[in-house]
């Protein structure tokens, strides 16, 4: 057993050694738009089902994509905020989402896409 100045020095060293911690990164929210652009992907398609927290769209390749919406998901028609319930089957949408390591797609923002018809050249 150590005693005296050497023991006191060892105890002081242990107390002064910082505890290794992992600090959380900046909180990200849809409302503030603070998601890193590199982490988001945009999908385009037609709403097939909207069951509150689960939104399924069919993309242009006829694949069904399932998104798990949260309270942070923003819904927009142009610049106007809309409700999630306004996304009815058949509506064209653009979904900005992030993919988690487990493969789940979480939408950040969902925008209604209005098709523009081109007039024939005269």
Coordinates of N, CA and C in Angstrom, one line a residue:
X1 N 0.8 -1.2 0.0 CA 0.0 0.0 0.0 C 0.9 1.2 0.0
X2 N 0.6 2.2 -0.8 CA 1.4 3.4 -0.9 C 0.9 4.4 0.1
X3 N 1.8 5.2 0.7 CA 1.4 6.2 1.6 C 2.3 7.4 1.4
X4 N 1.9 8.5 2.0 CA 2.7 9.7 1.9 C 2.5 10.5 0.6
X5 N 3.5 11.3 0.2 CA 3.4 12.2 -0.9 C 3.1 11.5 -2.2
X6 N 3.6 10.3 -2.4 CA 3.4 9.5 -3.7 C 1.9 9.1 -3.8
X7 N 1.3 8.7 -2.8 CA -0.1 8.3 -2.8 C -1.0 9.5 -3.1
X8 N -0.6 10.6 -2.5 CA -1.4 11.9 -2.7 C -1.3 12.3 -4.1
X9 N -0.1 12.2 -4.7 CA 0.1 12.6 -6.1 C -0.7 11.7 -7.0
X10 N -0.7 10.4 -6.8 CA -1.5 9.5 -7.7 C -3.0 9.8 -7.6
X11 N -3.5 10.1 -6.4 CA -4.9 10.4 -6.2 C -5.2 11.7 -7.0
X12 N -4.3 12.7 -6.8 CA -4.6 14.0 -7.5 C -4.5 13.8 -9.0
X13 N -3.7 13.0 -9.5 CA -3.6 12.8 -11.0 C -4.9 12.1 -11.5
X14 N -5.4 11.2 -10.7 CA -6.7 10.5 -11.2 C -7.8 11.5 -11.2
X15 N -7.9 12.4 -10.2 CA -8.9 13.4 -10.2 C -8.8 14.4 -11.3
X16 N -7.6 14.7 -11.7 CA -7.4 15.8 -12.7 C -7.6 15.2 -14.1
X17 N -7.5 13.9 -14.3 CA -7.7 13.3 -15.6 C -9.1 13.5 -16.1
X18 N -9.3 14.1 -17.3 CA -10.6 14.3 -17.8 C -11.3 13.0 -18.1
X19 N -12.6 13.0 -17.9 CA -13.4 11.8 -18.2 C -13.7 11.9 -19.7
X20 N -13.3 10.8 -20.5 CA -13.6 10.9 -21.9 C -15.1 10.9 -22.2
X21 N -15.5 11.9 -22.9 CA -17.0 12.0 -23.3 C -17.1 12.2 -24.7
X22 N -18.2 11.7 -25.3 CA -18.6 12.0 -26.6 C -19.7 13.1 -26.5
X23 N -19.4 14.2 -27.1 CA -20.4 15.3 -27.0 C -21.3 15.2 -28.2
X24 N -22.6 15.4 -27.9 CA -23.6 15.3 -29.0 C -23.4 16.4 -30.1
X25 N -23.7 16.1 -31.3 CA -23.5 17.1 -32.4 C -24.7 18.0 -32.3
X26 N -24.7 19.1 -33.1 CA -25.8 20.1 -33.1 C -27.1 19.4 -33.4
X27 N -28.1 19.8 -32.6 CA -29.5 19.3 -32.8 C -30.0 19.7 -34.2
X28 N -30.7 18.8 -34.9 CA -31.1 19.2 -36.2 C -32.7 19.1 -36.2
X29 N -33.3 20.1 -36.8 CA -34.7 20.1 -36.9 C -35.1 20.5 -38.3
X30 N -36.3 20.0 -38.7 CA -36.8 20.4 -40.0 C -37.2 21.8 -40.1
X31 N -37.7 22.4 -39.0 CA -38.2 23.8 -39.1 C -37.1 24.7 -39.3
X32 N -35.9 24.5 -38.7 CA -34.8 25.4 -38.9 C -34.0 25.1 -40.1
X33 N -34.2 23.9 -40.7 CA -33.5 23.5 -42.0 C -32.0 23.4 -41.7
X34 N -31.7 22.7 -40.6 CA -30.2 22.6 -40.3 C -29.7 21.3 -40.6
X35 N -30.4 20.4 -41.4 CA -29.8 19.2 -41.8 C -28.7 19.5 -42.8
X36 N -27.6 18.7 -42.7 CA -26.5 18.9 -43.7 C -27.0 18.4 -45.0
X37 N -26.7 19.2 -46.0 CA -27.2 18.9 -47.4 C -26.7 17.6 -47.9
X38 N -25.5 17.2 -47.4 CA -24.9 15.9 -47.8 C -25.7 14.7 -47.3
X39 N -26.4 14.9 -46.2 CA -27.2 13.8 -45.6 C -28.5 13.6 -46.2
X40 N -29.0 14.5 -46.9 CA -30.4 14.4 -47.4 C -30.4 13.9 -48.9
X41 N -31.5 13.3 -49.2 CA -31.7 12.8 -50.6 C -33.2 13.2 -50.9
X42 N -33.4 13.5 -52.2 CA -34.7 14.0 -52.6 C -35.3 12.9 -53.5
X43 N -36.6 12.5 -53.2 CA -37.3 11.5 -54.0 C -38.5 12.2 -54.5
X44 N -38.9 11.8 -55.7 CA -40.1 12.3 -56.4 C -41.0 11.2 -56.7
X45 N -42.3 11.4 -56.5 CA -43.3 10.3 -56.8 C -44.7 10.8 -56.5
X46 N -45.6 9.8 -56.5 CA -47.0 10.0 -56.3 C -47.4 9.3 -55.0
X47 N -48.2 10.0 -54.2 CA -48.6 9.5 -52.9 C -49.6 8.3 -53.2
X48 N -49.3 7.2 -52.6 CA -50.1 6.0 -52.7 C -51.0 5.9 -51.4
X49 N -50.3 6.0 -50.3 CA -51.1 6.0 -49.0 C -50.5 7.0 -48.0
X50 N -51.3 7.5 -47.2 CA -50.8 8.5 -46.2 C -51.6 8.0 -44.9
X51 N -50.9 7.3 -44.0 CA -51.5 6.8 -42.8 C -50.9 7.5 -41.6
X52 N -51.0 8.8 -41.6 CA -50.4 9.6 -40.4 C -48.9 9.6 -40.4
X53 N -48.3 8.7 -39.7 CA -46.9 8.7 -39.6 C -46.2 7.9 -40.7
X54 N -46.9 7.2 -41.5 CA -46.3 6.4 -42.6 C -46.8 7.0 -43.9
X55 N -45.9 7.4 -44.8 CA -46.3 7.9 -46.1 C -45.6 7.0 -47.1
X56 N -46.4 6.5 -48.1 CA -45.9 5.6 -49.1 C -46.1 6.3 -50.4
X57 N -45.0 6.4 -51.2 CA -45.1 7.0 -52.5 C -44.6 6.0 -53.6
X58 N -45.0 6.2 -54.8 CA -44.6 5.4 -55.9 C -43.7 6.3 -56.8
X59 N -42.4 5.9 -56.9 CA -41.5 6.8 -57.7 C -41.7 6.5 -59.2
X60 N -40.9 7.2 -60.0 CA -41.1 7.1 -61.5 C -40.7 5.7 -62.0
X61 N -40.0 4.9 -61.2 CA -39.6 3.6 -61.6 C -40.6 2.5 -61.1
X62 N -41.7 3.0 -60.6 CA -42.8 2.1 -60.1 C -42.4 1.4 -58.8
X63 N -41.4 2.0 -58.1 CA -41.0 1.4 -56.8 C -41.8 2.1 -55.7
X64 N -42.2 1.4 -54.7 CA -42.9 2.0 -53.5 C -41.8 2.3 -52.5
X65 N -41.8 3.6 -52.0 CA -40.9 4.0 -51.0 C -41.7 4.4 -49.8
X66 N -41.3 3.9 -48.6 CA -42.0 4.2 -47.4 C -41.2 5.1 -46.5
X67 N -41.9 6.2 -46.0 CA -41.3 7.2 -45.2 C -42.0 7.2 -43.8
X68 N -41.2 7.3 -42.8 CA -41.7 7.4 -41.4 C -41.6 8.8 -40.9
X69 N -42.8 9.5 -41.0 CA -42.8 11.0 -40.6 C -42.8 11.1 -39.1
X70 N -42.3 12.3 -38.7 CA -42.2 12.6 -37.3 C -42.8 14.0 -37.1
X71 N -42.8 14.5 -35.9 CA -43.4 15.8 -35.6 C -42.5 16.9 -36.2
X72 N -41.3 16.6 -36.6 CA -40.4 17.5 -37.2 C -40.5 17.6 -38.7
X73 N -41.3 16.7 -39.3 CA -41.5 16.8 -40.8 C -42.3 18.0 -41.2
X74 N -41.8 18.7 -42.2 CA -42.5 19.9 -42.7 C -43.2 19.5 -44.0
X75 N -44.5 20.1 -44.1 CA -45.3 19.8 -45.3 C -45.6 21.1 -45.9
X76 N -45.4 21.2 -47.3 CA -45.5 22.5 -47.9 C -46.2 22.3 -49.3
X77 N -46.9 23.4 -49.6 CA -47.5 23.5 -51.0 C -47.0 24.9 -51.5
X78 N -45.9 24.9 -52.2 CA -45.2 26.1 -52.5 C -44.5 26.6 -51.3
X79 N -44.8 27.9 -50.9 CA -44.2 28.4 -49.7 C -45.2 28.3 -48.5
X80 N -46.4 27.8 -48.8 CA -47.4 27.7 -47.7 C -47.3 26.4 -47.0
X81 N -47.3 26.4 -45.7 CA -47.3 25.2 -44.9 C -48.7 24.6 -44.9
X82 N -48.7 23.3 -45.0 CA -50.0 22.5 -45.1 C -50.0 21.4 -44.0
X83 N -51.1 20.7 -43.8 CA -51.2 19.6 -42.9 C -50.8 18.3 -43.6
X84 N -50.3 17.4 -42.8 CA -50.0 16.1 -43.4 C -51.2 15.4 -44.0
X85 N -52.4 15.7 -43.5 CA -53.6 15.1 -44.0 C -54.0 15.6 -45.4
X86 N -53.4 16.7 -45.8 CA -53.6 17.3 -47.1 C -53.0 16.5 -48.3
X87 N -52.1 15.6 -47.9 CA -51.4 14.7 -48.9 C -52.3 13.5 -49.2
X88 N -53.1 13.6 -50.2 CA -54.1 12.6 -50.6 C -53.4 11.7 -51.6
X89 N -53.9 10.4 -51.8 CA -53.4 9.6 -52.8 C -53.6 10.2 -54.2
X90 N -52.5 10.1 -55.0 CA -52.6 10.7 -56.4 C -51.8 12.0 -56.5
X91 N -51.5 12.6 -55.3 CA -50.8 13.9 -55.3 C -49.3 13.7 -55.6
X92 N -48.7 14.4 -56.5 CA -47.3 14.4 -56.8 C -46.5 15.1 -55.7
X93 N -45.5 14.5 -55.2 CA -44.7 15.1 -54.1 C -43.2 15.0 -54.4
X94 N -42.5 15.8 -53.7 CA -41.0 15.8 -53.7 C -40.7 15.7 -52.2
X95 N -39.9 14.6 -51.8 CA -39.6 14.3 -50.4 C -38.1 14.5 -50.2
X96 N -37.7 15.4 -49.3 CA -36.3 15.6 -48.9 C -36.2 14.7 -47.6
X97 N -35.4 13.7 -47.6 CA -35.3 12.8 -46.4 C -33.9 12.5 -46.1
X98 N -33.7 11.9 -44.9 CA -32.5 11.4 -44.5 C -32.7 9.9 -44.3
X99 N -31.6 9.1 -44.5 CA -31.7 7.7 -44.3 C -30.8 7.3 -43.1
X100 N -31.4 6.6 -42.1 CA -30.7 6.2 -41.0 C -30.0 4.9 -41.2
X101 N -29.0 4.5 -40.4 CA -28.2 3.3 -40.7 C -29.1 2.0 -40.8
X102 N -30.2 2.0 -40.2 CA -31.1 0.8 -40.2 C -31.9 0.8 -41.5
X103 N -31.7 1.8 -42.4 CA -32.4 1.9 -43.7 C -33.7 2.7 -43.7
X104 N -34.1 3.1 -42.5 CA -35.4 3.8 -42.4 C -35.2 5.2 -43.0
X105 N -36.2 5.6 -43.9 CA -36.2 6.9 -44.5 C -37.1 7.9 -43.7
X106 N -36.5 8.9 -43.2 CA -37.3 9.9 -42.4 C -37.3 11.2 -43.2
X107 N -38.5 11.7 -43.6 CA -38.6 12.9 -44.4 C -38.4 14.1 -43.5
X108 N -37.6 15.0 -44.1 CA -37.4 16.3 -43.5 C -38.5 17.3 -43.9
X109 N -38.6 17.4 -45.2 CA -39.7 18.3 -45.8 C -40.3 17.5 -47.0
X110 N -41.6 17.7 -47.1 CA -42.4 17.2 -48.2 C -43.1 18.3 -48.9
X111 N -42.8 18.4 -50.2 CA -43.4 19.5 -51.1 C -44.4 18.9 -52.1
X112 N -45.5 19.6 -52.2 CA -46.4 19.2 -53.3 C -45.9 19.7 -54.6
X113 N -45.9 18.9 -55.6 CA -45.4 19.3 -56.9 C -46.5 19.5 -57.9
X114 N -46.6 20.7 -58.4 CA -47.7 21.0 -59.4 C -47.1 20.8 -60.8
X115 N -47.7 19.9 -61.6 CA -47.2 19.7 -62.9 C -47.5 20.9 -63.8
X116 N -46.6 21.4 -64.5 CA -46.8 22.5 -65.5 C -46.9 21.9 -66.8
X117 N -47.9 22.4 -67.6 CA -48.1 21.9 -68.9 C -47.4 22.8 -69.9
X118 N -46.7 22.3 -70.8 CA -46.0 23.2 -71.8 C -46.9 23.4 -73.0
X119 N -47.0 24.6 -73.4 CA -47.8 25.0 -74.6 C -47.0 24.7 -75.8
X120 N -47.6 24.1 -76.8 CA -46.9 23.9 -78.1 C -46.4 25.2 -78.7
X121 N -45.2 25.1 -79.3 CA -44.6 26.3 -79.9 C -45.4 26.6 -81.2
X122 N -45.6 27.8 -81.4 CA -46.4 28.3 -82.6 C -45.5 28.7 -83.7

